[in-house]
PDB file of C-alpha atoms in Angstrom:
ATOM      1  CA  MET A   1     119.141 124.877  32.481  1.00 52.00           C
ATOM      2  CA  ARG A   2     116.165 122.487  32.465  1.00 47.00           C
ATOM      3  CA  ARG A   3     117.028 121.434  28.939  1.00 49.00           C
ATOM      4  CA  SER A   4     120.632 120.517  29.984  1.00 52.00           C
ATOM      5  CA  LEU A   5     119.397 118.501  32.969  1.00 48.00           C
ATOM      6  CA  GLY A   6     116.865 116.710  30.729  1.00 52.00           C
ATOM      7  CA  ILE A   7     119.595 115.813  28.267  1.00 48.00           C
ATOM      8  CA  ALA A   8     121.829 114.497  31.072  1.00 50.00           C
ATOM      9  CA  VAL A   9     119.008 112.382  32.524  1.00 47.00           C
ATOM     10  CA  GLY A  10     118.173 110.989  29.103  1.00 52.00           C
ATOM     11  CA  LEU A  11     121.807 110.208  28.438  1.00 49.00           C
ATOM     12  CA  THR A  12     122.110 108.469  31.771  1.00 51.00           C
ATOM     13  CA  MET A  13     119.011 106.385  31.150  1.00 46.00           C
ATOM     14  CA  THR A  14     120.265 105.402  27.670  1.00 46.00           C
ATOM     15  CA  MET A  15     123.659 104.320  28.941  1.00 47.00           C
ATOM     16  CA  LEU A  16     122.492 102.560  32.104  1.00 49.00           C
ATOM     17  CA  GLY A  17     119.184 101.132  30.921  1.00 49.00           C
ATOM     18  CA  PRO A  18     120.583  97.764  29.695  1.00 42.00           C
ATOM     19  CA  VAL A  19     122.575  97.327  32.868  1.00 42.00           C
ATOM     20  CA  TRP A  20     119.622  98.109  35.106  1.00 42.00           C
ATOM     21  CA  ALA A  21     117.394  95.817  33.138  1.00 41.00           C
ATOM     22  CA  SER A  22     119.805  92.928  33.527  1.00 41.00           C
ATOM     23  CA  SER A  23     120.207  93.392  37.240  1.00 43.00           C
ATOM     24  CA  ALA A  24     118.812  90.499  39.241  1.00 42.00           C
ATOM     25  CA  ARG A  25     118.015  92.751  42.198  1.00 46.00           C
ATOM     26  CA  SER A  26     114.514  94.260  42.254  1.00 42.00           C
ATOM     27  CA  VAL A  27     113.524  97.533  43.862  1.00 39.00           C
ATOM     28  CA  GLU A  28     111.610  95.702  46.599  1.00 41.00           C
ATOM     29  CA  SER A  29     114.619  93.606  47.601  1.00 52.00           C
ATOM     30  CA  THR A  30     117.020  96.493  48.318  1.00 71.00           C
ATOM     31  CA  SER A  31     117.760  97.006  51.988  1.00 86.00           C
ATOM     32  CA  LEU A  32     120.556  97.803  54.360  1.00 95.00           C
ATOM     33  CA  ALA A  33     120.632  94.275  55.776  1.00 92.00           C
ATOM     34  CA  GLY A  34     123.154  92.932  53.326  1.00 89.00           C
ATOM     35  CA  SER A  35     123.531  89.254  52.364  1.00 93.00           C
ATOM     36  CA  HIS A  36     125.959  86.660  51.104  1.00 95.00           C
ATOM     37  CA  GLY A  37     124.492  87.234  47.647  1.00 95.00           C
ATOM     38  CA  SER A  38     125.346  90.944  47.753  1.00 95.00           C
ATOM     39  CA  MET A  39     128.931  90.116  48.760  1.00 97.00           C
ATOM     40  CA  GLU A  40     129.189  87.704  45.842  1.00 97.00           C
ATOM     41  CA  ARG A  41     127.905  90.371  43.514  1.00 97.00           C
ATOM     42  CA  GLN A  42     130.459  92.922  44.728  1.00 98.00           C
ATOM     43  CA  ASN A  43     133.223  90.370  44.254  1.00 98.00           C
ATOM     44  CA  GLN A  44     132.077  89.581  40.774  1.00 98.00           C
ATOM     45  CA  VAL A  45     132.077  93.277  39.804  1.00 98.00           C
ATOM     46  CA  ALA A  46     135.662  93.612  41.107  1.00 98.00           C
ATOM     47  CA  ARG A  47     136.869  90.612  39.072  1.00 98.00           C
ATOM     48  CA  LYS A  48     134.987  91.763  36.003  1.00 97.00           C
ATOM     49  CA  ASN A  49     136.963  95.020  36.175  1.00 97.00           C
ATOM     50  CA  ASP A  50     140.258  93.151  36.693  1.00 97.00           C
ATOM     51  CA  PHE A  51     140.763  94.755  40.082  1.00 98.00           C
ATOM     52  CA  SER A  52     143.679  93.252  41.993  1.00 96.00           C
ATOM     53  CA  PHE A  53     143.065  91.996  45.592  1.00 98.00           C
ATOM     54  CA  LEU A  54     146.024  93.629  47.343  1.00 98.00           C
ATOM     55  CA  ARG A  55     147.792  91.544  49.938  1.00 98.00           C
ATOM     56  CA  THR A  56     150.106  93.928  51.781  1.00 98.00           C
ATOM     57  CA  SER A  57     150.689  97.607  52.530  1.00 98.00           C
ATOM     58  CA  ARG A  58     153.486  97.538  49.978  1.00 98.00           C
ATOM     59  CA  ASP A  59     150.947  96.528  47.323  1.00 98.00           C
ATOM     60  CA  VAL A  60     148.832  99.485  48.282  1.00 98.00           C
ATOM     61  CA  ARG A  61     151.768 101.898  47.987  1.00 98.00           C
ATOM     62  CA  ASP A  62     152.712 100.474  44.577  1.00 98.00           C
ATOM     63  CA  MET A  63     149.155 100.923  43.349  1.00 98.00           C
ATOM     64  CA  VAL A  64     149.212 104.542  44.497  1.00 98.00           C
ATOM     65  CA  ASP A  65     152.541 105.132  42.782  1.00 98.00           C
ATOM     66  CA  ASP A  66     151.332 103.841  39.420  1.00 96.00           C
ATOM     67  CA  GLY A  67     148.047 105.809  39.652  1.00 97.00           C
ATOM     68  CA  ARG A  68     145.579 102.941  39.957  1.00 97.00           C
ATOM     69  CA  LEU A  69     144.750 104.136  43.442  1.00 98.00           C
ATOM     70  CA  THR A  70     144.419 107.858  44.261  1.00 98.00           C
ATOM     71  CA  PRO A  71     145.152 109.401  47.678  1.00 98.00           C
ATOM     72  CA  MET A  72     142.265 110.710  49.765  1.00 98.00           C
ATOM     73  CA  PHE A  73     143.024 113.142  52.592  1.00 95.00           C
ATOM     74  CA  GLY A  74     139.621 114.755  53.181  1.00 97.00           C
ATOM     75  CA  ASN A  75     138.332 118.189  52.299  1.00 98.00           C
ATOM     76  CA  GLY A  76     135.721 120.681  53.519  1.00 98.00           C
ATOM     77  CA  ASP A  77     132.934 118.094  53.169  1.00 98.00           C
ATOM     78  CA  TYR A  78     134.468 114.866  54.516  1.00 98.00           C
ATOM     79  CA  GLN A  79     137.111 113.664  56.908  1.00 98.00           C
ATOM     80  CA  LEU A  80     138.984 110.479  57.660  1.00 98.00           C
ATOM     81  CA  SER A  81     138.983 108.728  61.039  1.00 97.00           C
ATOM     82  CA  ARG A  82     141.696 106.175  61.713  1.00 95.00           C
ATOM     83  CA  VAL A  83     141.961 105.146  58.093  1.00 98.00           C
ATOM     84  CA  SER A  84     145.072 103.002  57.720  1.00 97.00           C
ATOM     85  CA  HIS A  85     145.435 103.460  53.937  1.00 98.00           C
ATOM     86  CA  PRO A  86     143.876 106.752  52.690  1.00 98.00           C
ATOM     87  CA  ALA A  87     143.634 105.748  49.045  1.00 98.00           C
ATOM     88  CA  ALA A  88     140.986 104.345  46.701  1.00 98.00           C
ATOM     89  CA  ARG A  89     139.962 103.821  43.112  1.00 98.00           C
ATOM     90  CA  PRO A  90     139.435 107.148  41.309  1.00 98.00           C
ATOM     91  CA  VAL A  91     135.763 106.399  40.767  1.00 98.00           C
ATOM     92  CA  LEU A  92     135.322 105.820  44.515  1.00 98.00           C
ATOM     93  CA  LYS A  93     136.963 109.157  45.279  1.00 98.00           C
ATOM     94  CA  THR A  94     134.520 110.854  42.885  1.00 98.00           C
ATOM     95  CA  PHE A  95     131.613 109.109  44.640  1.00 98.00           C
ATOM     96  CA  VAL A  96     132.802 110.147  48.102  1.00 98.00           C
ATOM     97  CA  GLU A  97     133.395 113.776  47.165  1.00 98.00           C
ATOM     98  CA  ARG A  98     129.985 114.169  45.459  1.00 98.00           C
ATOM     99  CA  LEU A  99     128.098 112.378  48.261  1.00 98.00           C
ATOM    100  CA  ALA A 100     129.958 114.302  50.957  1.00 98.00           C
ATOM    101  CA  SER A 101     129.194 117.656  49.316  1.00 98.00           C
ATOM    102  CA  GLN A 102     125.470 116.897  49.216  1.00 98.00           C
ATOM    103  CA  TYR A 103     125.505 115.456  52.730  1.00 98.00           C
ATOM    104  CA  HIS A 104     127.294 118.509  54.143  1.00 98.00           C
ATOM    105  CA  GLU A 105     124.832 120.844  52.411  1.00 98.00           C
ATOM    106  CA  SER A 106     121.843 118.877  53.742  1.00 98.00           C
ATOM    107  CA  CYS A 107     123.060 118.147  57.280  1.00 97.00           C
ATOM    108  CA  GLY A 108     125.610 120.897  58.041  1.00 97.00           C
ATOM    109  CA  GLU A 109     128.302 118.431  59.054  1.00 98.00           C
ATOM    110  CA  LYS A 110     131.084 116.466  57.420  1.00 98.00           C
ATOM    111  CA  LEU A 111     130.781 112.908  56.244  1.00 98.00           C
ATOM    112  CA  VAL A 112     133.180 110.647  58.215  1.00 98.00           C
ATOM    113  CA  ILE A 113     135.110 107.792  56.525  1.00 98.00           C
ATOM    114  CA  THR A 114     136.359 105.014  58.762  1.00 98.00           C
ATOM    115  CA  SER A 115     137.931 102.727  56.150  1.00 98.00           C
ATOM    116  CA  LEU A 116     139.055 102.633  52.539  1.00 98.00           C
ATOM    117  CA  THR A 117     141.504 100.236  50.926  1.00 98.00           C
ATOM    118  CA  ARG A 118     142.522  97.393  53.253  1.00 98.00           C
ATOM    119  CA  PRO A 119     145.018  94.758  52.114  1.00 98.00           C
ATOM    120  CA  LEU A 120     144.209  91.143  52.814  1.00 98.00           C
ATOM    121  CA  ASN A 121     146.687  90.855  55.672  1.00 97.00           C
ATOM    122  CA  GLU A 122     144.933  93.735  57.512  1.00 97.00           C
ATOM    123  CA  GLN A 123     141.370  92.560  57.179  1.00 96.00           C
ATOM    124  CA  PRO A 124     139.501  92.214  60.489  1.00 93.00           C
ATOM    125  CA  ARG A 125     138.560  88.749  61.737  1.00 91.00           C
ATOM    126  CA  ASN A 126     134.886  89.193  60.946  1.00 88.00           C
ATOM    127  CA  ALA A 127     135.575  90.308  57.325  1.00 92.00           C
ATOM    128  CA  SER A 128     134.096  88.217  54.531  1.00 93.00           C
ATOM    129  CA  ASP A 129     136.411  86.292  52.234  1.00 95.00           C
ATOM    130  CA  LEU A 130     134.524  88.029  49.427  1.00 97.00           C
ATOM    131  CA  SER A 131     135.241  91.552  50.719  1.00 97.00           C
ATOM    132  CA  VAL A 132     136.285  94.056  48.058  1.00 98.00           C
ATOM    133  CA  HIS A 133     138.120  96.392  50.445  1.00 98.00           C
ATOM    134  CA  PRO A 134     141.423  94.952  49.204  1.00 98.00           C
ATOM    135  CA  THR A 135     140.552  96.151  45.672  1.00 98.00           C
ATOM    136  CA  GLY A 136     140.035  99.834  46.624  1.00 98.00           C
ATOM    137  CA  MET A 137     136.426  99.990  45.425  1.00 98.00           C
ATOM    138  CA  ALA A 138     134.791 100.018  48.886  1.00 98.00           C
ATOM    139  CA  VAL A 139     134.390 102.616  51.610  1.00 98.00           C
ATOM    140  CA  ASP A 140     133.046 102.471  55.185  1.00 98.00           C
ATOM    141  CA  LEU A 141     131.122 105.487  56.572  1.00 98.00           C
ATOM    142  CA  ARG A 142     130.359 106.352  60.113  1.00 98.00           C
ATOM    143  CA  VAL A 143     126.656 106.159  61.069  1.00 98.00           C
ATOM    144  CA  PRO A 144     125.415 109.777  61.829  1.00 98.00           C
ATOM    145  CA  THR A 145     124.151 110.424  65.355  1.00 96.00           C
ATOM    146  CA  SER A 146     121.440 112.730  64.038  1.00 97.00           C
ATOM    147  CA  SER A 147     118.317 110.812  63.017  1.00 97.00           C
ATOM    148  CA  SER A 148     117.517 113.260  60.219  1.00 97.00           C
ATOM    149  CA  CYS A 149     121.023 112.992  58.796  1.00 98.00           C
ATOM    150  CA  ARG A 150     121.007 109.248  59.148  1.00 98.00           C
ATOM    151  CA  GLN A 151     117.683 109.043  57.271  1.00 98.00           C
ATOM    152  CA  TRP A 152     118.994 111.348  54.509  1.00 98.00           C
ATOM    153  CA  LEU A 153     122.141 109.210  54.046  1.00 98.00           C
ATOM    154  CA  GLU A 154     120.302 105.894  54.109  1.00 98.00           C
ATOM    155  CA  ASN A 155     117.607 107.060  51.680  1.00 98.00           C
ATOM    156  CA  THR A 156     120.250 108.433  49.312  1.00 98.00           C
ATOM    157  CA  LEU A 157     122.375 105.263  49.369  1.00 98.00           C
ATOM    158  CA  LEU A 158     119.415 102.935  48.954  1.00 98.00           C
ATOM    159  CA  SER A 159     118.183 105.064  46.005  1.00 97.00           C
ATOM    160  CA  MET A 160     121.582 104.602  44.339  1.00 98.00           C
ATOM    161  CA  GLU A 161     121.561 100.883  45.139  1.00 97.00           C
ATOM    162  CA  ARG A 162     118.212 100.559  43.393  1.00 97.00           C
ATOM    163  CA  SER A 163     119.780 102.241  40.351  1.00 97.00           C
ATOM    164  CA  ASN A 164     122.557  99.607  40.378  1.00 97.00           C
ATOM    165  CA  LEU A 165     125.255 102.199  41.069  1.00 98.00           C
ATOM    166  CA  LEU A 166     126.488 100.615  44.295  1.00 98.00           C
ATOM    167  CA  ASP A 167     125.775  98.068  47.020  1.00 98.00           C
ATOM    168  CA  VAL A 168     125.294  99.247  50.617  1.00 98.00           C
ATOM    169  CA  THR A 169     125.062  97.356  53.903  1.00 97.00           C
ATOM    170  CA  ARG A 170     124.644  98.672  57.425  1.00 97.00           C
ATOM    171  CA  GLU A 171     127.036  96.788  59.676  1.00 94.00           C
ATOM    172  CA  ARG A 172     126.525  96.585  63.422  1.00 91.00           C
ATOM    173  CA  ARG A 173     129.933  95.616  64.854  1.00 87.00           C
ATOM    174  CA  PRO A 174     131.352  98.190  64.593  1.00 90.00           C
ATOM    175  CA  ALA A 175     128.492 100.389  63.419  1.00 94.00           C
ATOM    176  CA  HIS A 176     129.108 101.683  59.901  1.00 97.00           C
ATOM    177  CA  TYR A 177     127.852 101.652  56.328  1.00 98.00           C
ATOM    178  CA  HIS A 178     129.795  99.416  53.985  1.00 98.00           C
ATOM    179  CA  ILE A 179     129.540 100.673  50.411  1.00 98.00           C
ATOM    180  CA  ALA A 180     130.943  99.046  47.260  1.00 98.00           C
ATOM    181  CA  VAL A 181     130.787 101.384  44.265  1.00 98.00           C
ATOM    182  CA  PHE A 182     130.312  99.772  40.815  1.00 98.00           C
ATOM    183  CA  PRO A 183     132.849 101.457  38.538  1.00 98.00           C
ATOM    184  CA  ASP A 184     131.044 101.023  35.204  1.00 97.00           C
ATOM    185  CA  THR A 185     127.534 102.132  36.105  1.00 98.00           C
ATOM    186  CA  TYR A 186     128.482 104.777  38.622  1.00 98.00           C
ATOM    187  CA  GLY A 187     131.225 106.099  36.345  1.00 97.00           C
ATOM    188  CA  LEU A 188     128.745 106.713  33.507  1.00 98.00           C
ATOM    189  CA  TYR A 189     126.204 108.178  35.879  1.00 98.00           C
ATOM    190  CA  ALA A 190     128.671 110.572  37.427  1.00 97.00           C
ATOM    191  CA  GLU A 191     129.971 111.690  34.060  1.00 97.00           C
ATOM    192  CA  ALA A 192     126.444 112.528  32.942  1.00 97.00           C
ATOM    193  CA  GLN A 193     125.726 114.451  36.127  1.00 96.00           C
ATOM    194  CA  ILE A 194     128.965 116.418  36.013  1.00 95.00           C
ATOM    195  CA  THR A 195     128.343 117.334  32.377  1.00 96.00           C
ATOM    196  CA  ALA A 196     124.800 118.555  33.216  1.00 96.00           C
ATOM    197  CA  GLU A 197     126.046 120.599  36.167  1.00 95.00           C
ATOM    198  CA  ALA A 198     128.769 122.217  34.055  1.00 96.00           C
ATOM    199  CA  GLU A 199     126.266 123.129  31.359  1.00 96.00           C
ATOM    200  CA  ALA A 200     123.822 124.536  33.920  1.00 96.00           C
ATOM    201  CA  ALA A 201     126.554 126.582  35.515  1.00 95.00           C
ATOM    202  CA  ALA A 202     127.634 127.954  32.142  1.00 96.00           C
ATOM    203  CA  GLU A 203     124.059 128.884  31.251  1.00 95.00           C
ATOM    204  CA  ALA A 204     123.671 130.631  34.645  1.00 96.00           C
ATOM    205  CA  ALA A 205     126.865 132.558  34.079  1.00 96.00           C
ATOM    206  CA  VAL A 206     125.685 133.696  30.633  1.00 96.00           C
ATOM    207  CA  ALA A 207     122.339 134.792  32.106  1.00 95.00           C
ATOM    208  CA  ILE A 208     124.032 136.798  34.828  1.00 95.00           C
ATOM    209  CA  GLU A 209     126.363 138.435  32.367  1.00 93.00           C
ATOM    210  CA  SER A 210     123.478 139.332  30.051  1.00 93.00           C
ATOM    211  CA  ALA A 211     121.512 140.829  32.893  1.00 94.00           C
ATOM    212  CA  ALA A 212     124.501 142.938  33.992  1.00 93.00           C
ATOM    213  CA  LYS A 213     125.042 144.204  30.392  1.00 92.00           C
ATOM    214  CA  ALA A 214     121.326 145.099  30.086  1.00 90.00           C
ATOM    215  CA  GLU A 215     121.416 147.006  33.318  1.00 90.00           C
ATOM    216  CA  ALA A 216     124.560 148.861  32.274  1.00 90.00           C
ATOM    217  CA  THR A 217     122.953 149.777  28.910  1.00 89.00           C
ATOM    218  CA  ALA A 218     119.831 151.084  30.657  1.00 88.00           C
ATOM    219  CA  VAL A 219     121.868 153.271  33.016  1.00 88.00           C
ATOM    220  CA  ALA A 220     123.911 154.699  30.136  1.00 87.00           C
ATOM    221  CA  ALA A 221     120.715 155.554  28.193  1.00 86.00           C
ATOM    222  CA  LYS A 222     119.219 157.740  30.939  1.00 80.00           C
ATOM    223  CA  PRO A 223     119.539 161.565  30.192  1.00 76.00           C
ATOM    224  CA  VAL A 224     121.872 163.449  32.462  1.00 67.00           C
ATOM    225  CA  VAL A 225     120.264 166.595  33.953  1.00 65.00           C
ATOM    226  CA  ALA A 226     122.770 169.313  34.886  1.00 62.00           C
ATOM    227  CA  ARG A 227     122.074 170.922  38.210  1.00 63.00           C
ATOM    228  CA  THR A 228     123.313 174.513  38.912  1.00 56.00           C
ATOM    229  CA  ALA A 229     123.266 176.218  42.261  1.00 54.00           C
ATOM    230  CA  SER A 230     121.036 179.352  42.599  1.00 54.00           C
ATOM    231  CA  ILE A 231     122.957 182.213  44.122  1.00 51.00           C
ATOM    232  CA  SER A 232     121.200 185.531  44.928  1.00 53.00           C
ATOM    233  CA  PRO A 233     123.486 188.543  44.454  1.00 55.00           C
ATOM    234  CA  GLY A 234     124.077 190.432  47.703  1.00 56.00           C
ATOM    235  CA  PRO A 235     123.709 194.222  48.141  1.00 59.00           C
ATOM    236  CA  GLY A 236     127.406 194.882  47.888  1.00 61.00           C
ATOM    237  CA  LEU A 237     129.454 197.309  49.985  1.00 58.00           C
ATOM    238  CA  LEU A 238     128.057 200.539  48.478  1.00 59.00           C
ATOM    239  CA  GLY A 239     124.496 199.424  48.866  1.00 61.00           C
ATOM    240  CA  SER A 240     125.061 198.606  52.537  1.00 62.00           C
ATOM    241  CA  LEU A 241     126.521 202.045  53.207  1.00 60.00           C
ATOM    242  CA  LEU A 242     123.571 203.861  51.510  1.00 61.00           C
ATOM    243  CA  TYR A 243     121.091 201.707  53.405  1.00 62.00           C
ATOM    244  CA  GLY A 244     122.776 202.590  56.732  1.00 63.00           C
ATOM    245  CA  THR A 245     122.827 206.321  55.950  1.00 63.00           C
ATOM    246  CA  VAL A 246     119.127 206.421  55.157  1.00 56.00           C
ATOM    247  CA  LEU A 247     118.273 204.504  58.329  1.00 63.00           C
ATOM    248  CA  LEU A 248     120.359 206.861  60.504  1.00 64.00           C
ATOM    249  CA  SER A 249     118.772 209.985  58.955  1.00 66.00           C
ATOM    250  CA  GLY A 250     115.266 208.668  59.655  1.00 66.00           C
ATOM    251  CA  LEU A 251     116.083 208.025  63.301  1.00 62.00           C
ATOM    252  CA  MET A 252     117.458 211.541  63.820  1.00 66.00           C
ATOM    253  CA  ALA A 253     114.330 213.131  62.262  1.00 59.00           C
ATOM    254  CA  LEU A 254     112.113 211.067  64.471  1.00 57.00           C
ATOM    255  CA  MET A 255     113.974 212.226  67.622  1.00 60.00           C
ATOM    256  CA  LEU A 256     113.531 215.927  66.656  1.00 54.00           C
ATOM    257  CA  ILE A 257     109.788 215.472  66.202  1.00 49.00           C
ATOM    258  CA  VAL A 258     109.385 213.797  69.559  1.00 50.00           C
ATOM    259  CA  ARG A 259     111.194 216.538  71.367  1.00 55.00           C
ATOM    260  CA  ALA A 260     109.071 219.340  69.718  1.00 48.00           C
ATOM    261  CA  GLU A 261     105.654 217.795  70.546  1.00 49.00           C
ATOM    262  CA  PRO A 262     103.973 219.158  73.782  1.00 46.00           C
ATOM    263  CA  VAL A 263     103.134 216.668  76.458  1.00 41.00           C
ATOM    264  CA  THR A 264      99.341 216.382  77.246  1.00 42.00           C
ATOM    265  CA  ASN A 265      97.430 214.160  79.622  1.00 42.00           C
ATOM    266  CA  LYS A 266      94.472 212.553  77.975  1.00 36.00           C
ATOM    267  CA  ARG A 267      91.491 211.105  79.971  1.00 38.00           C
ATOM    268  CA  VAL A 268      88.850 208.835  78.636  1.00 40.00           C
TER     269      VAL A 268
END
């Protein structure tokens, strides 16, 4: 299992190393504050991937119909809250499902999505002209009320931002996390992680099966000791009659002896 994880990590580093090295953002500069520069960067990534900036709801439906956007309805780990267009790029769906699973396991509650794909004619007034929500590569998450869950989520997102997998900003009005997922880098990263997890699960299944077979073999090899019940033979009917006759004769003889003995008063 460790070997599989090591291979996956090495593969991820090999694939993403050149991208990380070319990133202008340093580890120290990552934060939740956001900036005009981060919005420009998100927009550049969208254009580099030839993502269309959808203008209307009809455009969103057309993108879903041709498979470039995939529906998102929630599952046991995340839910949608007032999401006008529950669809996104496939890589974003993968990101949400994996993050939500880990968040649910860590915090015991579902991740809440407040926005996904938004066409240009439905953008809020305070939205940036560089927003990538119209492309389907961005998601907004509700800020958890629990401080521990909030810290877990922020630390996780910032760690992924430092690895150049996404860009995250904590917005104040309304309060939410805006996340733009970078398809190329996150796609490679997720693929390596999924492969490692599948290999680890396969190895675990083999180990469990081997242990079960070994236990079955050990049980089969043990000698079987036959146990028989010990039954003492009874006296039988004839023996009982003879025993009763002898006992009765003895009692009668004793009575005759008692009657024949003279009665005497003894003093001490």
